[in-house]
GROMACS .gro file of C-alpha atoms in nm:
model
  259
    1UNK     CA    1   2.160  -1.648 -15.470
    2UNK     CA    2   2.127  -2.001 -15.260
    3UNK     CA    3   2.103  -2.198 -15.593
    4UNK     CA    4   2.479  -2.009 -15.742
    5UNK     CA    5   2.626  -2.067 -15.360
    6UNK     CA    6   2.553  -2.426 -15.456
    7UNK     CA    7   2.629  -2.470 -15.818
    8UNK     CA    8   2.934  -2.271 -15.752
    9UNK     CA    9   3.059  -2.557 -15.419
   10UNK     CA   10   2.837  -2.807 -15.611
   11UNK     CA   11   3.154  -2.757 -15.926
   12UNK     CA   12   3.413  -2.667 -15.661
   13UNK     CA   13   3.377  -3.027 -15.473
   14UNK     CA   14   3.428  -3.198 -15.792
   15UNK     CA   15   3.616  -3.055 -15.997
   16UNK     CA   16   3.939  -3.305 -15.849
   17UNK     CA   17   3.670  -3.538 -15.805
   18UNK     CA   18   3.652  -3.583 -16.212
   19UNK     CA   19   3.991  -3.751 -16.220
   20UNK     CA   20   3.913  -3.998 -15.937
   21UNK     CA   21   3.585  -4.105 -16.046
   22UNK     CA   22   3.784  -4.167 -16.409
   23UNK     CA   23   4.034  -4.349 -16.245
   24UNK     CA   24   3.758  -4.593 -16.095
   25UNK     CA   25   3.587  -4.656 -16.448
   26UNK     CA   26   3.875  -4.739 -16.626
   27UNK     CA   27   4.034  -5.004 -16.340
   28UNK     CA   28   3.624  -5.123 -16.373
   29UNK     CA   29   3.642  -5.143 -16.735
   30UNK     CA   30   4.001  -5.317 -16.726
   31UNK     CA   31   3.835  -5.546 -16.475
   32UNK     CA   32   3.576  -5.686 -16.668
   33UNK     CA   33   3.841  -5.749 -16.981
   34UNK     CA   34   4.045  -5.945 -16.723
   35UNK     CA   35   3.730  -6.117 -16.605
   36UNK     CA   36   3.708  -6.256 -16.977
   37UNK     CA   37   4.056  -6.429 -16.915
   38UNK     CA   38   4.045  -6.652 -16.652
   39UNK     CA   39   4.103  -7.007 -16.614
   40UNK     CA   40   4.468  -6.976 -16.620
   41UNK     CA   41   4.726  -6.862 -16.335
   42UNK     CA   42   4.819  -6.590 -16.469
   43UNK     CA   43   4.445  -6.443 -16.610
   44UNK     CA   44   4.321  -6.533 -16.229
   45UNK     CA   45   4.632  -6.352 -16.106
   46UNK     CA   46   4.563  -6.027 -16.329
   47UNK     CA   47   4.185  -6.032 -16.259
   48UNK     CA   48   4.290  -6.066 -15.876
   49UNK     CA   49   4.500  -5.761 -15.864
   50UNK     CA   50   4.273  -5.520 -16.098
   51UNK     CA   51   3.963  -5.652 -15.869
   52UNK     CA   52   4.165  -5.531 -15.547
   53UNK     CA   53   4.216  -5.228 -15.703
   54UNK     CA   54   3.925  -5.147 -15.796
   55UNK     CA   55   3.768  -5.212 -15.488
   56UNK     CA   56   4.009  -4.976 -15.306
   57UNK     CA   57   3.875  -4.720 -15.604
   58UNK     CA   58   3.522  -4.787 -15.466
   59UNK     CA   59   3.632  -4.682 -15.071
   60UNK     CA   60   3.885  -4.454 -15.247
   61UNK     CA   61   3.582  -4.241 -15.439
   62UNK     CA   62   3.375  -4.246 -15.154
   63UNK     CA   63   3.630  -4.127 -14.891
   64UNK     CA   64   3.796  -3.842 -15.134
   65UNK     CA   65   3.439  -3.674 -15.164
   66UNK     CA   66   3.391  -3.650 -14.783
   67UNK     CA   67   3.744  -3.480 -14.774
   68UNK     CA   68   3.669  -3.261 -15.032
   69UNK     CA   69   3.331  -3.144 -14.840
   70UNK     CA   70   3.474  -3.039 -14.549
   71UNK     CA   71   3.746  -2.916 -14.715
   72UNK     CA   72   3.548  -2.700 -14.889
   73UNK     CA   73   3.360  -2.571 -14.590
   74UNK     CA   74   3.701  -2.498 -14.374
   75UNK     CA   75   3.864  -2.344 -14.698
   76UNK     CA   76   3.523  -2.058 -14.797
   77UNK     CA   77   3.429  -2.015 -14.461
   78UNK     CA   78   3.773  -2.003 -14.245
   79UNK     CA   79   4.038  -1.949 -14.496
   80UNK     CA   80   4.180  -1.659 -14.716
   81UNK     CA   81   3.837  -1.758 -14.935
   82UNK     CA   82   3.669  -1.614 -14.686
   83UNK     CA   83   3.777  -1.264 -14.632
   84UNK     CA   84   3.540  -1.235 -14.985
   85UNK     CA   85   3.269  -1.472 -14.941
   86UNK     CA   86   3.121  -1.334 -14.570
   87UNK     CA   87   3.109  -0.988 -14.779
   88UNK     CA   88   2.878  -1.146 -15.004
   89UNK     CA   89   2.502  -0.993 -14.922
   90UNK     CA   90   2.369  -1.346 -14.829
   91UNK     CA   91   2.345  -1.445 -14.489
   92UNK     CA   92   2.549  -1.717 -14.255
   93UNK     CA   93   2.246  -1.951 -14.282
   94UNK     CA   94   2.260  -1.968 -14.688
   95UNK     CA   95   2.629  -1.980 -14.682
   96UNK     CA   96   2.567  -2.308 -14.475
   97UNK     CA   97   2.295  -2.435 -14.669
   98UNK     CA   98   2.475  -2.433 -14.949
   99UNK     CA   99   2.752  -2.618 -14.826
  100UNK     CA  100   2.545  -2.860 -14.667
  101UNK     CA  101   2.298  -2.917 -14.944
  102UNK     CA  102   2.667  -2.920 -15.255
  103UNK     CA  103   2.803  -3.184 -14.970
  104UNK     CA  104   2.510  -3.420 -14.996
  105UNK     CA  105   2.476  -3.388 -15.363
  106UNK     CA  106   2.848  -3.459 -15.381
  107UNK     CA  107   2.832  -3.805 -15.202
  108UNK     CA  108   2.543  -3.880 -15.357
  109UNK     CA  109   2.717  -3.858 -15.700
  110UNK     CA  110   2.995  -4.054 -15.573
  111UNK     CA  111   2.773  -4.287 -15.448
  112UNK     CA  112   2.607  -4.307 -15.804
  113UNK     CA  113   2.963  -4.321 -15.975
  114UNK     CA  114   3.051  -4.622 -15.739
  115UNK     CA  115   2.761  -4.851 -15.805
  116UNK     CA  116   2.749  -4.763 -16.177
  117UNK     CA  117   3.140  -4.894 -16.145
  118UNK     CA  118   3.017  -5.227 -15.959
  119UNK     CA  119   2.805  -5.316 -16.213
  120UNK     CA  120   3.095  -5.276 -16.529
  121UNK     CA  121   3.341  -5.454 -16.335
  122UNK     CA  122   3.158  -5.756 -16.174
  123UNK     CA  123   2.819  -5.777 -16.332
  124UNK     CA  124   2.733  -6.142 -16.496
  125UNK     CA  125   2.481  -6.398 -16.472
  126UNK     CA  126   2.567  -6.516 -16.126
  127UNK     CA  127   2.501  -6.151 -15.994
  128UNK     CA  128   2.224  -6.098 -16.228
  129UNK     CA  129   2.047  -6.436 -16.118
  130UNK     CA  130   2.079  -6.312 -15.797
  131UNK     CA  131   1.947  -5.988 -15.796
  132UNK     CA  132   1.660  -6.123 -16.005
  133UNK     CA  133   1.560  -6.373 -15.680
  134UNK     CA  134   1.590  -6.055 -15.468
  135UNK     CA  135   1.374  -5.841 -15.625
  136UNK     CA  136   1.104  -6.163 -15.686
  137UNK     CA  137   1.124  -6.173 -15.280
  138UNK     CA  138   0.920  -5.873 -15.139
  139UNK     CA  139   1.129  -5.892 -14.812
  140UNK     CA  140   1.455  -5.925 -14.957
  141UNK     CA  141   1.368  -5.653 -15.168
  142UNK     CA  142   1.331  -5.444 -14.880
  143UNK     CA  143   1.617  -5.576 -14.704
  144UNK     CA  144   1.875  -5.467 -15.009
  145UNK     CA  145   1.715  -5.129 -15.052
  146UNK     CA  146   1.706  -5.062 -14.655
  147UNK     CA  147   2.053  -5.169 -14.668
  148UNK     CA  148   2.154  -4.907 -14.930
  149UNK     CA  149   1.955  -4.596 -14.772
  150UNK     CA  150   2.122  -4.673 -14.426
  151UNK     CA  151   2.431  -4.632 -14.655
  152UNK     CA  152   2.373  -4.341 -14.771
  153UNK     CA  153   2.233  -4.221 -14.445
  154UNK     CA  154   2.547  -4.296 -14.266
  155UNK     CA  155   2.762  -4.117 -14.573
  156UNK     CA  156   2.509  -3.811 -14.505
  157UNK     CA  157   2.612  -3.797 -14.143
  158UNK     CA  158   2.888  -3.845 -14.148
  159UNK     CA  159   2.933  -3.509 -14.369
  160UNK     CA  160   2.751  -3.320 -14.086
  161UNK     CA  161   2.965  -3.491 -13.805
  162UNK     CA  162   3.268  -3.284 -14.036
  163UNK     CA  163   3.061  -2.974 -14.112
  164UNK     CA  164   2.973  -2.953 -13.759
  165UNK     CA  165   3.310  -3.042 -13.576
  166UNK     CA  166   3.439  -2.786 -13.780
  167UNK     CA  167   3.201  -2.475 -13.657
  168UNK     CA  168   3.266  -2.605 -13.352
  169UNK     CA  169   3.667  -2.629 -13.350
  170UNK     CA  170   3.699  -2.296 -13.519
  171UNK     CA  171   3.494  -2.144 -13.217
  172UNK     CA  172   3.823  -2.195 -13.009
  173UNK     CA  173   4.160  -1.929 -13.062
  174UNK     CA  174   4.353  -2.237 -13.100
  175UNK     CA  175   4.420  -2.577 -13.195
  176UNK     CA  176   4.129  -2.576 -13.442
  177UNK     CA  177   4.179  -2.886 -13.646
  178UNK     CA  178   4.293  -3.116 -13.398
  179UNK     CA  179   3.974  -3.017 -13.155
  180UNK     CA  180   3.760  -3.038 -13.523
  181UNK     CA  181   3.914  -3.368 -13.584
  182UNK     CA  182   3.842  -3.510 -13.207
  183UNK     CA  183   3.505  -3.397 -13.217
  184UNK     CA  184   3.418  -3.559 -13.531
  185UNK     CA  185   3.590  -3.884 -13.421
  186UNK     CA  186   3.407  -3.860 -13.108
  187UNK     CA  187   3.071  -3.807 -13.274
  188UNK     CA  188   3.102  -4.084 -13.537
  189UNK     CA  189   3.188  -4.337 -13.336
  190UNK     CA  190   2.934  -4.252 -13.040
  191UNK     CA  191   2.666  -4.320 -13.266
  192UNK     CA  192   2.795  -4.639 -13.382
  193UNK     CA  193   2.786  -4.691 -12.969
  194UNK     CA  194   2.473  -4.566 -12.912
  195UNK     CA  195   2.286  -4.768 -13.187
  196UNK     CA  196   2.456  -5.077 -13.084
  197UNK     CA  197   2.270  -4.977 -12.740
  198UNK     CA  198   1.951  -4.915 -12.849
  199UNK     CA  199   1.958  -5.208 -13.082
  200UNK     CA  200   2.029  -5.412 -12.754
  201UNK     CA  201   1.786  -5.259 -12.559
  202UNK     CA  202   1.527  -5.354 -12.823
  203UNK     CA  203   1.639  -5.679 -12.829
  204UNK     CA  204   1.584  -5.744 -12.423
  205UNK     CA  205   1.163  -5.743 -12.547
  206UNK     CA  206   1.248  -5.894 -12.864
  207UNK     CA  207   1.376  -6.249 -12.845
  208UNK     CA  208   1.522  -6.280 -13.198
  209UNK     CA  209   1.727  -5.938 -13.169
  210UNK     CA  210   1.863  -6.057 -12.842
  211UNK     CA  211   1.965  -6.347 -12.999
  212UNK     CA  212   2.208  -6.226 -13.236
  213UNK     CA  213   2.405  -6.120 -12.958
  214UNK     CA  214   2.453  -6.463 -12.874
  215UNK     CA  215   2.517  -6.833 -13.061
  216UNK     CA  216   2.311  -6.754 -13.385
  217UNK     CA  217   2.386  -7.095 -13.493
  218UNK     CA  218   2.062  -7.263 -13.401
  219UNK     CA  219   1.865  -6.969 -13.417
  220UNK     CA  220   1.648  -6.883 -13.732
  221UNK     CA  221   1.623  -6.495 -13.750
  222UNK     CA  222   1.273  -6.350 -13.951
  223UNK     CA  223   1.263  -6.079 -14.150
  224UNK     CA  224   1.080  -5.874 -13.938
  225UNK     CA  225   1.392  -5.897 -13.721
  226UNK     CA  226   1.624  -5.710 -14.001
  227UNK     CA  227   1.355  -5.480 -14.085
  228UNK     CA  228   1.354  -5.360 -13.719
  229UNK     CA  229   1.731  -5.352 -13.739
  230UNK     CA  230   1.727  -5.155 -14.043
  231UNK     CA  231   1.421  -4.912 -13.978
  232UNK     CA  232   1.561  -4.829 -13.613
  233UNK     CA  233   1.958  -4.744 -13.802
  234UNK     CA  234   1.793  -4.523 -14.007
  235UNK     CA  235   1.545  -4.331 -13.767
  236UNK     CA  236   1.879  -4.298 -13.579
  237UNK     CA  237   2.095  -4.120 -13.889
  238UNK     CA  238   1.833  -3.887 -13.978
  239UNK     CA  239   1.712  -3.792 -13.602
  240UNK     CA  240   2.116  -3.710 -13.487
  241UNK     CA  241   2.211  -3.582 -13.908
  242UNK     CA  242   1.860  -3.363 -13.875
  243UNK     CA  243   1.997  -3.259 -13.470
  244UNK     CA  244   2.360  -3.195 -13.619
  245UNK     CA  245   2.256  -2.973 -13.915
  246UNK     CA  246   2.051  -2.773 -13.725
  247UNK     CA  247   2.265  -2.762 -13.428
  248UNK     CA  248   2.525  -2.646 -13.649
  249UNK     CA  249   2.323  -2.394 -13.843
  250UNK     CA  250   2.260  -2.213 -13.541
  251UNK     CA  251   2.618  -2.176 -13.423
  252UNK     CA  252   2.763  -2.042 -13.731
  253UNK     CA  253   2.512  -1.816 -13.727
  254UNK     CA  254   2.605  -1.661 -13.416
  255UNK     CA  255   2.938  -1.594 -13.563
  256UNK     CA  256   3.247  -1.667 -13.714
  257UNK     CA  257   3.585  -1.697 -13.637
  258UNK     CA  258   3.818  -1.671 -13.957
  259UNK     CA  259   4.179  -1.777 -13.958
   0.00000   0.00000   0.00000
């Protein structure tokens, strides 16, 4: 029953999703044709709109998919949907899974569709040159890939700061979004806070971390520095996404308060 919950929100979440991530490919695709054409005013004009565009696609993709996870989560579990769904012989804990498990899958496809996107629209030598030095570097190798799990670690929370705001906010007899919408607010950016904390608190035994709260300008910074940076970021996402889920789990199990 867990694996239909989820293919069933799995199709639900991107369904709308379909026309967005289309959207991105073709301004990508129209992006590299205009990329063929520059040299002139006009050609760098053209490619510098369509690139702006499809930037905002990028942010655009990633940002709709979010919505449409928590929307689906406030619209099955505390909306007309359901009346029918908690009459379904699975229990509260599935019904979260499932949303939980469709949500991450979700961003992880838009994730997917965003970077396959990048790479029609701006990929040439210059990039390809580049990447090629990265990935010849063991460090810098690890630096680009650390750099893209935090990413997706951060995306992943921040669908369980939404998920959980909302079990939360719909606990109270009124005022349900607007407490949901505090919460998550609150949540996001408190982490942000309280890595920035424990990043300087590292850095007060760690004399290249504490200096990149000051003048960086005559300061060389190792690698061992960002892998610290980026090892502690994402110890932090899973620890408080892991404490959220759970967290959350547990009080939508205890009930359910449906509009």
């Amino acid at each position: 029953m867990l694996r239909k919950l989820i293919k069933y929100d799995f199709s639900w979440m991107n369904r709308n999703m379909v026309i967005i991530f289309t959207i991105t490919a073709i301004l990508s695709i129209f992006t590299r044709i205009a990329s063929n054409y520059t040299g002139s005013i006009m050609g760098d004009l053209i490619f510098g709109i369509l690139r702006g565009f499809t930037i905002a696609a990028f942010a655009n993709t990633v940002i709709n998919s979010v919505i449409r996870i928590w929307e689906r989560f406030r619209q099955s579990l505390y909306k007309d949907e359901s009346y029918l769904i908690h009459t379904l012989p699975v229990s509260k804990k599935k019904l979260y899974d499932s949303k939980t498990i469709s949500g991450i899958g979700t961003i992880l496809l838009s994730l997917v569709v965003v970077i396959t996107c990048f790479f029609i629209a701006f990929w040439d030598n210059d990039i390809y040159e580049y990447f090629r030095a990265i990935f010849k570097d063991g460090d810098m190798t690890f630096i680009l890939l650390g750099i893209l799990v935090t990413a997706i670690l951060e995306a992943v929370y921040a669908v369980n700061v939404g998920i959980f705001s909302l079990v939360v906010g719909y606990r109270s007899n009124n005022a349900r979004i607007v407490r949901s919408v505090i919460l998550g607010i609150f949540l996001y950016f408190a982490l942000q806070i309280l890595l920035l904390g424990i990043i300087y608190a590292i850095g007060m035994f760690n004399d290249s971390i504490k200096a990149m709260f000051g003048d960086t300008s005559n300061v060389v910074i190792e690698f061992s520095t960002y892998r610290t940076l980026i090892i502690t970021a994402d110890i932090i996402y899973l620890i408080f996404t892991i404490g959220l889920y759970f967290v959350g789990k547990r009080l939508f199990a205890n009930g359910v308060n449906v509009d």
